[in-house]
Amino acid sequence: ENNVFSSDCEQQVRAWLEGEKVDLIIERIGGGFTMVPDSNPYVLAHAFERWYEMLNDGGLMLIQTPVVMNGLVRTFVKKIQTEYVGVLDCSFCEGLADNVPDDLSVLRLRKLSGAPEKLPLLSPKEVRRIGSFG
């Protein structure tokens, strides 16, 4: 348990892994986004990138995401599902309200053999185009 947005936490995890990769990442970060100004989508994207780098081929990420970013995450998932068939498997369950404990948004991403080394995120232009994050 730690602050997943701190560079100290990332350094601790990487040191603990000693260059190894992991098969499962579970992040329950939705509540932590109350500490991020305006639920900044670039902070979320940076966290996704860091976790993806630590994931083995065949590995799975289950990530709680803020409901306010459903529009962005939905667009990201659609991109993965259309452009990365057979190398990334992705789905998204949309919650309705961040303040309802059992109604969370959750992203599931499996990194398959042949997946890109870097996580293919939405471009800043796409993020700006979506505009309203809800």
GROMACS .gro file of N, CA and C in nm:
model
  402
    1GLU      N    1   0.086  -0.117   0.000
    1GLU     CA    2   0.000   0.000   0.000
    1GLU      C    3   0.090   0.123   0.000
    2ASN      N    4   0.062   0.215  -0.093
    2ASN     CA    5   0.145   0.333  -0.106
    2ASN      C    6   0.075   0.432  -0.198
    3ASN      N    7   0.136   0.547  -0.218
    3ASN     CA    8   0.085   0.649  -0.310
    3ASN      C    9   0.137   0.615  -0.450
    4VAL      N   10   0.052   0.560  -0.536
    4VAL     CA   11   0.095   0.515  -0.668
    4VAL      C   12   0.136   0.630  -0.760
    5PHE      N   13   0.109   0.753  -0.720
    5PHE     CA   14   0.147   0.867  -0.801
    5PHE      C   15   0.283   0.925  -0.761
    6SER      N   16   0.344   0.872  -0.656
    6SER     CA   17   0.473   0.926  -0.613
    6SER      C   18   0.588   0.852  -0.683
    7SER      N   19   0.691   0.926  -0.718
    7SER     CA   20   0.807   0.863  -0.782
    7SER      C   21   0.880   0.773  -0.683
    8ASP      N   22   0.873   0.804  -0.553
    8ASP     CA   23   0.935   0.718  -0.452
    8ASP      C   24   0.872   0.579  -0.453
    9CYS      N   25   0.740   0.573  -0.464
    9CYS     CA   26   0.670   0.445  -0.469
    9CYS      C   27   0.714   0.366  -0.591
   10GLU      N   28   0.719   0.430  -0.706
   10GLU     CA   29   0.762   0.362  -0.828
   10GLU      C   30   0.904   0.308  -0.814
   11GLN      N   31   0.993   0.388  -0.759
   11GLN     CA   32   1.132   0.343  -0.739
   11GLN      C   33   1.139   0.224  -0.645
   12GLN      N   34   1.059   0.226  -0.539
   12GLN     CA   35   1.056   0.114  -0.444
   12GLN      C   36   1.009  -0.014  -0.512
   13VAL      N   37   0.905  -0.004  -0.593
   13VAL     CA   38   0.851  -0.121  -0.661
   13VAL      C   39   0.953  -0.175  -0.761
   14ARG      N   40   1.015  -0.086  -0.840
   14ARG     CA   41   1.114  -0.130  -0.938
   14ARG      C   42   1.235  -0.195  -0.870
   15ALA      N   43   1.278  -0.140  -0.758
   15ALA     CA   44   1.390  -0.199  -0.683
   15ALA      C   45   1.351  -0.338  -0.631
   16TRP      N   46   1.231  -0.349  -0.581
   16TRP     CA   47   1.182  -0.477  -0.528
   16TRP      C   48   1.175  -0.581  -0.640
   17LEU      N   49   1.135  -0.540  -0.762
   17LEU     CA   50   1.123  -0.631  -0.874
   17LEU      C   51   1.259  -0.674  -0.932
   18GLU      N   52   1.363  -0.593  -0.908
   18GLU     CA   53   1.498  -0.622  -0.958
   18GLU      C   54   1.499  -0.656  -1.107
   19GLY      N   55   1.427  -0.577  -1.186
   19GLY     CA   56   1.425  -0.597  -1.331
   19GLY      C   57   1.326  -0.701  -1.380
   20GLU      N   58   1.265  -0.774  -1.290
   20GLU     CA   59   1.165  -0.874  -1.329
   20GLU      C   60   1.034  -0.804  -1.365
   21LYS      N   61   0.949  -0.875  -1.436
   21LYS     CA   62   0.816  -0.823  -1.471
   21LYS      C   63   0.712  -0.903  -1.393
   22VAL      N   64   0.590  -0.850  -1.389
   22VAL     CA   65   0.484  -0.913  -1.310
   22VAL      C   66   0.373  -0.965  -1.399
   23ASP      N   67   0.295  -1.059  -1.345
   23ASP     CA   68   0.184  -1.119  -1.419
   23ASP      C   69   0.050  -1.054  -1.387
   24LEU      N   70   0.040  -0.986  -1.274
   24LEU     CA   71  -0.087  -0.927  -1.232
   24LEU      C   72  -0.063  -0.794  -1.163
   25ILE      N   73  -0.136  -0.694  -1.209
   25ILE     CA   74  -0.134  -0.562  -1.145
   25ILE      C   75  -0.278  -0.526  -1.114
   26ILE      N   76  -0.304  -0.500  -0.987
   26ILE     CA   77  -0.436  -0.454  -0.944
   26ILE      C   78  -0.415  -0.318  -0.877
   27GLU      N   79  -0.481  -0.218  -0.931
   27GLU     CA   80  -0.471  -0.083  -0.875
   27GLU      C   81  -0.611  -0.032  -0.845
   28ARG      N   82  -0.633  -0.002  -0.721
   28ARG     CA   83  -0.761   0.058  -0.679
   28ARG      C   84  -0.734   0.205  -0.652
   29ILE      N   85  -0.729   0.281  -0.761
   29ILE     CA   86  -0.682   0.420  -0.752
   29ILE      C   87  -0.793   0.524  -0.753
   30GLY      N   88  -0.915   0.483  -0.776
   30GLY     CA   89  -1.024   0.579  -0.790
   30GLY      C   90  -1.028   0.681  -0.678
   31GLY      N   91  -1.017   0.639  -0.555
   31GLY     CA   92  -1.021   0.731  -0.442
   31GLY      C   93  -0.903   0.826  -0.441
   32GLY      N   94  -0.789   0.778  -0.490
   32GLY     CA   95  -0.669   0.863  -0.494
   32GLY      C   96  -0.680   0.979  -0.589
   33PHE      N   97  -0.771   0.971  -0.684
   33PHE     CA   98  -0.784   1.079  -0.780
   33PHE      C   99  -0.845   1.204  -0.720
   34THR      N  100  -0.895   1.196  -0.598
   34THR     CA  101  -0.942   1.318  -0.532
   34THR      C  102  -0.823   1.408  -0.501
   35MET      N  103  -0.702   1.350  -0.502
   35MET     CA  104  -0.580   1.427  -0.473
   35MET      C  105  -0.517   1.485  -0.601
   36VAL      N  106  -0.565   1.444  -0.718
   36VAL     CA  107  -0.510   1.491  -0.845
   36VAL      C  108  -0.595   1.607  -0.895
   37PRO      N  109  -0.533   1.722  -0.924
   37PRO     CA  110  -0.610   1.838  -0.968
   37PRO      C  111  -0.693   1.807  -1.093
   38ASP      N  112  -0.822   1.834  -1.086
   38ASP     CA  113  -0.914   1.816  -1.199
   38ASP      C  114  -0.908   1.677  -1.259
   39SER      N  115  -0.875   1.575  -1.181
   39SER     CA  116  -0.862   1.439  -1.233
   39SER      C  117  -0.786   1.441  -1.365
   40ASN      N  118  -0.667   1.495  -1.361
   40ASN     CA  119  -0.583   1.517  -1.478
   40ASN      C  120  -0.563   1.389  -1.559
   41PRO      N  121  -0.609   1.386  -1.686
   41PRO     CA  122  -0.598   1.264  -1.767
   41PRO      C  123  -0.453   1.226  -1.796
   42TYR      N  124  -0.362   1.322  -1.795
   42TYR     CA  125  -0.222   1.292  -1.825
   42TYR      C  126  -0.155   1.220  -1.708
   43VAL      N  127  -0.203   1.246  -1.587
   43VAL     CA  128  -0.152   1.173  -1.470
   43VAL      C  129  -0.195   1.027  -1.480
   44LEU      N  130  -0.320   1.004  -1.517
   44LEU     CA  131  -0.370   0.868  -1.535
   44LEU      C  132  -0.292   0.796  -1.645
   45ALA      N  133  -0.271   0.863  -1.757
   45ALA     CA  134  -0.197   0.803  -1.869
   45ALA      C  135  -0.054   0.767  -1.829
   46HIS      N  136   0.011   0.855  -1.755
   46HIS     CA  137   0.148   0.828  -1.710
   46HIS      C  138   0.152   0.706  -1.618
   47ALA      N  139   0.054   0.695  -1.530
   47ALA     CA  140   0.048   0.578  -1.441
   47ALA      C  141   0.026   0.451  -1.522
   48PHE      N  142  -0.066   0.454  -1.620
   48PHE     CA  143  -0.089   0.337  -1.707
   48PHE      C  144   0.041   0.296  -1.776
   49GLU      N  145   0.114   0.393  -1.828
   49GLU     CA  146   0.240   0.363  -1.898
   49GLU      C  147   0.339   0.293  -1.807
   50ARG      N  148   0.356   0.344  -1.685
   50ARG     CA  149   0.451   0.285  -1.590
   50ARG      C  150   0.413   0.143  -1.555
   51TRP      N  151   0.285   0.118  -1.529
   51TRP     CA  152   0.241  -0.016  -1.492
   51TRP      C  153   0.256  -0.112  -1.609
   52TYR      N  154   0.223  -0.066  -1.728
   52TYR     CA  155   0.232  -0.149  -1.848
   52TYR      C  156   0.376  -0.195  -1.869
   53GLU      N  157   0.473  -0.107  -1.845
   53GLU     CA  158   0.616  -0.142  -1.859
   53GLU      C  159   0.655  -0.256  -1.766
   54MET      N  160   0.590  -0.267  -1.652
   54MET     CA  161   0.623  -0.370  -1.554
   54MET      C  162   0.552  -0.503  -1.580
   55LEU      N  163   0.464  -0.507  -1.680
   55LEU     CA  164   0.378  -0.623  -1.703
   55LEU      C  165   0.441  -0.722  -1.802
   56ASN      N  166   0.442  -0.850  -1.764
   56ASN     CA  167   0.487  -0.960  -1.850
   56ASN      C  168   0.393  -0.979  -1.967
   57ASP      N  169   0.443  -1.042  -2.073
   57ASP     CA  170   0.354  -1.092  -2.177
   57ASP      C  171   0.260  -1.192  -2.112
   58GLY      N  172   0.134  -1.183  -2.143
   58GLY     CA  173   0.033  -1.268  -2.079
   58GLY      C  174  -0.019  -1.208  -1.950
   59GLY      N  175   0.043  -1.099  -1.905
   59GLY     CA  176   0.005  -1.036  -1.779
   59GLY      C  177  -0.126  -0.958  -1.790
   60LEU      N  178  -0.186  -0.934  -1.675
   60LEU     CA  179  -0.317  -0.870  -1.666
   60LEU      C  180  -0.313  -0.751  -1.571
   61MET      N  181  -0.372  -0.640  -1.615
   61MET     CA  182  -0.391  -0.523  -1.528
   61MET      C  183  -0.541  -0.504  -1.505
   62LEU      N  184  -0.578  -0.487  -1.379
   62LEU     CA  185  -0.714  -0.449  -1.341
   62LEU      C  186  -0.702  -0.316  -1.270
   63ILE      N  187  -0.756  -0.211  -1.331
   63ILE     CA  188  -0.733  -0.075  -1.282
   63ILE      C  189  -0.866  -0.005  -1.258
   64GLN      N  190  -0.886   0.041  -1.136
   64GLN     CA  191  -1.002   0.126  -1.107
   64GLN      C  192  -0.972   0.263  -1.165
   65THR      N  193  -1.069   0.320  -1.236
   65THR     CA  194  -1.050   0.453  -1.295
   65THR      C  195  -1.161   0.545  -1.248
   66PRO      N  196  -1.134   0.674  -1.241
   66PRO     CA  197  -1.237   0.768  -1.197
   66PRO      C  198  -1.352   0.774  -1.298
   67VAL      N  199  -1.473   0.776  -1.250
   67VAL     CA  200  -1.592   0.783  -1.335
   67VAL      C  201  -1.587   0.908  -1.424
   68VAL      N  202  -1.532   1.016  -1.373
   68VAL     CA  203  -1.524   1.140  -1.449
   68VAL      C  204  -1.445   1.120  -1.579
   69MET      N  205  -1.362   1.017  -1.585
   69MET     CA  206  -1.282   0.992  -1.706
   69MET      C  207  -1.339   0.879  -1.792
   70ASN      N  208  -1.464   0.840  -1.770
   70ASN     CA  209  -1.523   0.733  -1.849
   70ASN      C  210  -1.511   0.757  -2.000
   71GLY      N  211  -1.535   0.878  -2.044
   71GLY     CA  212  -1.527   0.909  -2.187
   71GLY      C  213  -1.390   0.883  -2.244
   72LEU      N  214  -1.287   0.924  -2.173
   72LEU     CA  215  -1.150   0.901  -2.219
   72LEU      C  216  -1.114   0.753  -2.217
   73VAL      N  217  -1.147   0.684  -2.110
   73VAL     CA  218  -1.112   0.542  -2.099
   73VAL      C  219  -1.190   0.462  -2.204
   74ARG      N  220  -1.316   0.496  -2.226
   74ARG     CA  221  -1.397   0.429  -2.328
   74ARG      C  222  -1.331   0.444  -2.466
   75THR      N  223  -1.284   0.563  -2.499
   75THR     CA  224  -1.218   0.589  -2.627
   75THR      C  225  -1.087   0.512  -2.637
   76PHE      N  226  -1.010   0.507  -2.528
   76PHE     CA  227  -0.885   0.431  -2.524
   76PHE      C  228  -0.914   0.282  -2.551
   77VAL      N  229  -1.014   0.227  -2.485
   77VAL     CA  230  -1.049   0.086  -2.501
   77VAL      C  231  -1.089   0.057  -2.645
   78LYS      N  232  -1.170   0.146  -2.703
   78LYS     CA  233  -1.211   0.127  -2.843
   78LYS      C  234  -1.089   0.126  -2.935
   79LYS      N  235  -0.993   0.213  -2.908
   79LYS     CA  236  -0.868   0.217  -2.987
   79LYS      C  237  -0.795   0.083  -2.977
   80ILE      N  238  -0.780   0.033  -2.856
   80ILE     CA  239  -0.711  -0.095  -2.834
   80ILE      C  240  -0.785  -0.208  -2.904
   81GLN      N  241  -0.918  -0.210  -2.890
   81GLN     CA  242  -0.998  -0.318  -2.946
   81GLN      C  243  -0.999  -0.318  -3.099
   82THR      N  244  -0.975  -0.204  -3.163
   82THR     CA  245  -0.975  -0.199  -3.309
   82THR      C  246  -0.836  -0.204  -3.369
   83GLU      N  247  -0.736  -0.145  -3.302
   83GLU     CA  248  -0.603  -0.134  -3.361
   83GLU      C  249  -0.503  -0.238  -3.311
   84TYR      N  250  -0.534  -0.308  -3.202
   84TYR     CA  251  -0.437  -0.400  -3.143
   84TYR      C  252  -0.495  -0.540  -3.118
   85VAL      N  253  -0.580  -0.582  -3.209
   85VAL     CA  254  -0.645  -0.714  -3.200
   85VAL      C  255  -0.538  -0.823  -3.200
   86GLY      N  256  -0.547  -0.914  -3.106
   86GLY     CA  257  -0.455  -1.027  -3.099
   86GLY      C  258  -0.328  -1.002  -3.020
   87VAL      N  259  -0.300  -0.875  -2.986
   87VAL     CA  260  -0.180  -0.846  -2.905
   87VAL      C  261  -0.214  -0.777  -2.773
   88LEU      N  262  -0.329  -0.709  -2.768
   88LEU     CA  263  -0.379  -0.651  -2.644
   88LEU      C  264  -0.527  -0.685  -2.633
   89ASP      N  265  -0.569  -0.729  -2.516
   89ASP     CA  266  -0.709  -0.761  -2.491
   89ASP      C  267  -0.757  -0.665  -2.383
   90CYS      N  268  -0.861  -0.591  -2.414
   90CYS     CA  269  -0.901  -0.482  -2.324
   90CYS      C  270  -1.052  -0.474  -2.314
   91SER      N  271  -1.102  -0.446  -2.194
   91SER     CA  272  -1.244  -0.420  -2.174
   91SER      C  273  -1.259  -0.318  -2.061
   92PHE      N  274  -1.380  -0.265  -2.051
   92PHE     CA  275  -1.405  -0.156  -1.956
   92PHE      C  276  -1.546  -0.170  -1.902
   93CYS      N  277  -1.558  -0.165  -1.771
   93CYS     CA  278  -1.688  -0.166  -1.704
   93CYS      C  279  -1.707  -0.026  -1.644
   94GLU      N  280  -1.807   0.045  -1.692
   94GLU     CA  281  -1.828   0.184  -1.650
   94GLU      C  282  -1.913   0.194  -1.525
   95GLY      N  283  -1.861   0.264  -1.427
   95GLY     CA  284  -1.939   0.298  -1.310
   95GLY      C  285  -2.016   0.426  -1.334
   96LEU      N  286  -2.103   0.460  -1.241
   96LEU     CA  287  -2.187   0.578  -1.258
   96LEU      C  288  -2.148   0.695  -1.169
   97ALA      N  289  -2.083   0.667  -1.054
   97ALA     CA  290  -2.050   0.775  -0.961
   97ALA      C  291  -1.929   0.735  -0.876
   98ASP      N  292  -1.831   0.824  -0.870
   98ASP     CA  293  -1.710   0.797  -0.791
   98ASP      C  294  -1.739   0.786  -0.642
   99ASN      N  295  -1.844   0.850  -0.595
   99ASN     CA  296  -1.870   0.851  -0.451
   99ASN      C  297  -1.959   0.736  -0.405
  100VAL      N  298  -1.987   0.640  -0.494
  100VAL     CA  299  -2.066   0.522  -0.458
  100VAL      C  300  -1.970   0.403  -0.454
  101PRO      N  301  -1.941   0.349  -0.335
  101PRO     CA  302  -1.837   0.247  -0.319
  101PRO      C  303  -1.847   0.126  -0.411
  102ASP      N  304  -1.966   0.077  -0.439
  102ASP     CA  305  -1.980  -0.043  -0.521
  102ASP      C  306  -2.008  -0.013  -0.667
  103ASP      N  307  -1.993   0.111  -0.709
  103ASP     CA  308  -2.023   0.150  -0.846
  103ASP      C  309  -1.901   0.214  -0.909
  104LEU      N  310  -1.799   0.133  -0.935
  104LEU     CA  311  -1.670   0.182  -0.981
  104LEU      C  312  -1.652   0.157  -1.130
  105SER      N  313  -1.567   0.235  -1.194
  105SER     CA  314  -1.524   0.206  -1.330
  105SER      C  315  -1.397   0.123  -1.322
  106VAL      N  316  -1.388   0.020  -1.405
  106VAL     CA  317  -1.272  -0.069  -1.400
  106VAL      C  318  -1.226  -0.101  -1.542
  107LEU      N  319  -1.096  -0.087  -1.564
  107LEU     CA  320  -1.032  -0.120  -1.691
  107LEU      C  321  -0.959  -0.253  -1.674
  108ARG      N  322  -0.978  -0.343  -1.772
  108ARG     CA  323  -0.904  -0.470  -1.775
  108ARG      C  324  -0.821  -0.471  -1.901
  109LEU      N  325  -0.690  -0.492  -1.886
  109LEU     CA  326  -0.599  -0.496  -2.001
  109LEU      C  327  -0.506  -0.616  -1.986
  110ARG      N  328  -0.507  -0.702  -2.087
  110ARG     CA  329  -0.416  -0.817  -2.091
  110ARG      C  330  -0.315  -0.793  -2.202
  111LYS      N  331  -0.188  -0.807  -2.167
  111LYS     CA  332  -0.077  -0.788  -2.260
  111LYS      C  333  -0.040  -0.925  -2.318
  112LEU      N  334  -0.073  -0.946  -2.444
  112LEU     CA  335  -0.050  -1.074  -2.509
  112LEU      C  336   0.085  -1.077  -2.580
  113SER      N  337   0.127  -1.194  -2.622
  113SER     CA  338   0.251  -1.209  -2.696
  113SER      C  339   0.246  -1.122  -2.821
  114GLY      N  340   0.353  -1.046  -2.845
  114GLY     CA  341   0.359  -0.957  -2.961
  114GLY      C  342   0.305  -0.818  -2.934
  115ALA      N  343   0.268  -0.792  -2.809
  115ALA     CA  344   0.215  -0.659  -2.773
  115ALA      C  345   0.323  -0.553  -2.790
  116PRO      N  346   0.283  -0.430  -2.819
  116PRO     CA  347   0.381  -0.323  -2.831
  116PRO      C  348   0.457  -0.303  -2.699
  117GLU      N  349   0.583  -0.262  -2.711
  117GLU     CA  350   0.663  -0.241  -2.591
  117GLU      C  351   0.609  -0.125  -2.507
  118LYS      N  352   0.562  -0.021  -2.574
  118LYS     CA  353   0.503   0.095  -2.506
  118LYS      C  354   0.352   0.089  -2.520
  119LEU      N  355   0.283   0.127  -2.417
  119LEU     CA  356   0.137   0.129  -2.419
  119LEU      C  357   0.088   0.235  -2.518
  120PRO      N  358   0.005   0.196  -2.616
  120PRO     CA  359  -0.045   0.293  -2.713
  120PRO      C  360  -0.159   0.376  -2.654
  121LEU      N  361  -0.126   0.495  -2.610
  121LEU     CA  362  -0.224   0.583  -2.545
  121LEU      C  363  -0.292   0.674  -2.646
  122LEU      N  364  -0.394   0.744  -2.602
  122LEU     CA  365  -0.454   0.847  -2.684
  122LEU      C  366  -0.357   0.963  -2.696
  123SER      N  367  -0.356   1.028  -2.810
  123SER     CA  368  -0.270   1.145  -2.829
  123SER      C  369  -0.329   1.264  -2.753
  124PRO      N  370  -0.246   1.364  -2.721
  124PRO     CA  371  -0.300   1.484  -2.656
  124PRO      C  372  -0.411   1.548  -2.740
  125LYS      N  373  -0.400   1.541  -2.871
  125LYS     CA  374  -0.503   1.596  -2.960
  125LYS      C  375  -0.636   1.521  -2.940
  126GLU      N  376  -0.629   1.388  -2.929
  126GLU     CA  377  -0.751   1.310  -2.905
  126GLU      C  378  -0.811   1.344  -2.769
  127VAL      N  379  -0.727   1.360  -2.668
  127VAL     CA  380  -0.775   1.394  -2.534
  127VAL      C  381  -0.845   1.530  -2.538
  128ARG      N  382  -0.784   1.627  -2.605
  128ARG     CA  383  -0.845   1.761  -2.616
  128ARG      C  384  -0.978   1.753  -2.691
  129ARG      N  385  -0.984   1.672  -2.798
  129ARG     CA  386  -1.105   1.660  -2.878
  129ARG      C  387  -1.222   1.605  -2.794
  130ILE      N  388  -1.191   1.507  -2.708
  130ILE     CA  389  -1.295   1.448  -2.623
  130ILE      C  390  -1.346   1.554  -2.525
  131GLY      N  391  -1.252   1.636  -2.477
  131GLY     CA  392  -1.288   1.752  -2.394
  131GLY      C  393  -1.355   1.716  -2.264
  132SER      N  394  -1.485   1.701  -2.265
  132SER     CA  395  -1.558   1.665  -2.144
  132SER      C  396  -1.522   1.523  -2.108
  133PHE      N  397  -1.471   1.503  -1.987
  133PHE     CA  398  -1.420   1.373  -1.949
  133PHE      C  399  -1.530   1.278  -1.904
  134GLY      N  400  -1.651   1.323  -1.889
  134GLY     CA  401  -1.757   1.237  -1.841
  134GLY      C  402  -1.816   1.149  -1.950
   0.00000   0.00000   0.00000
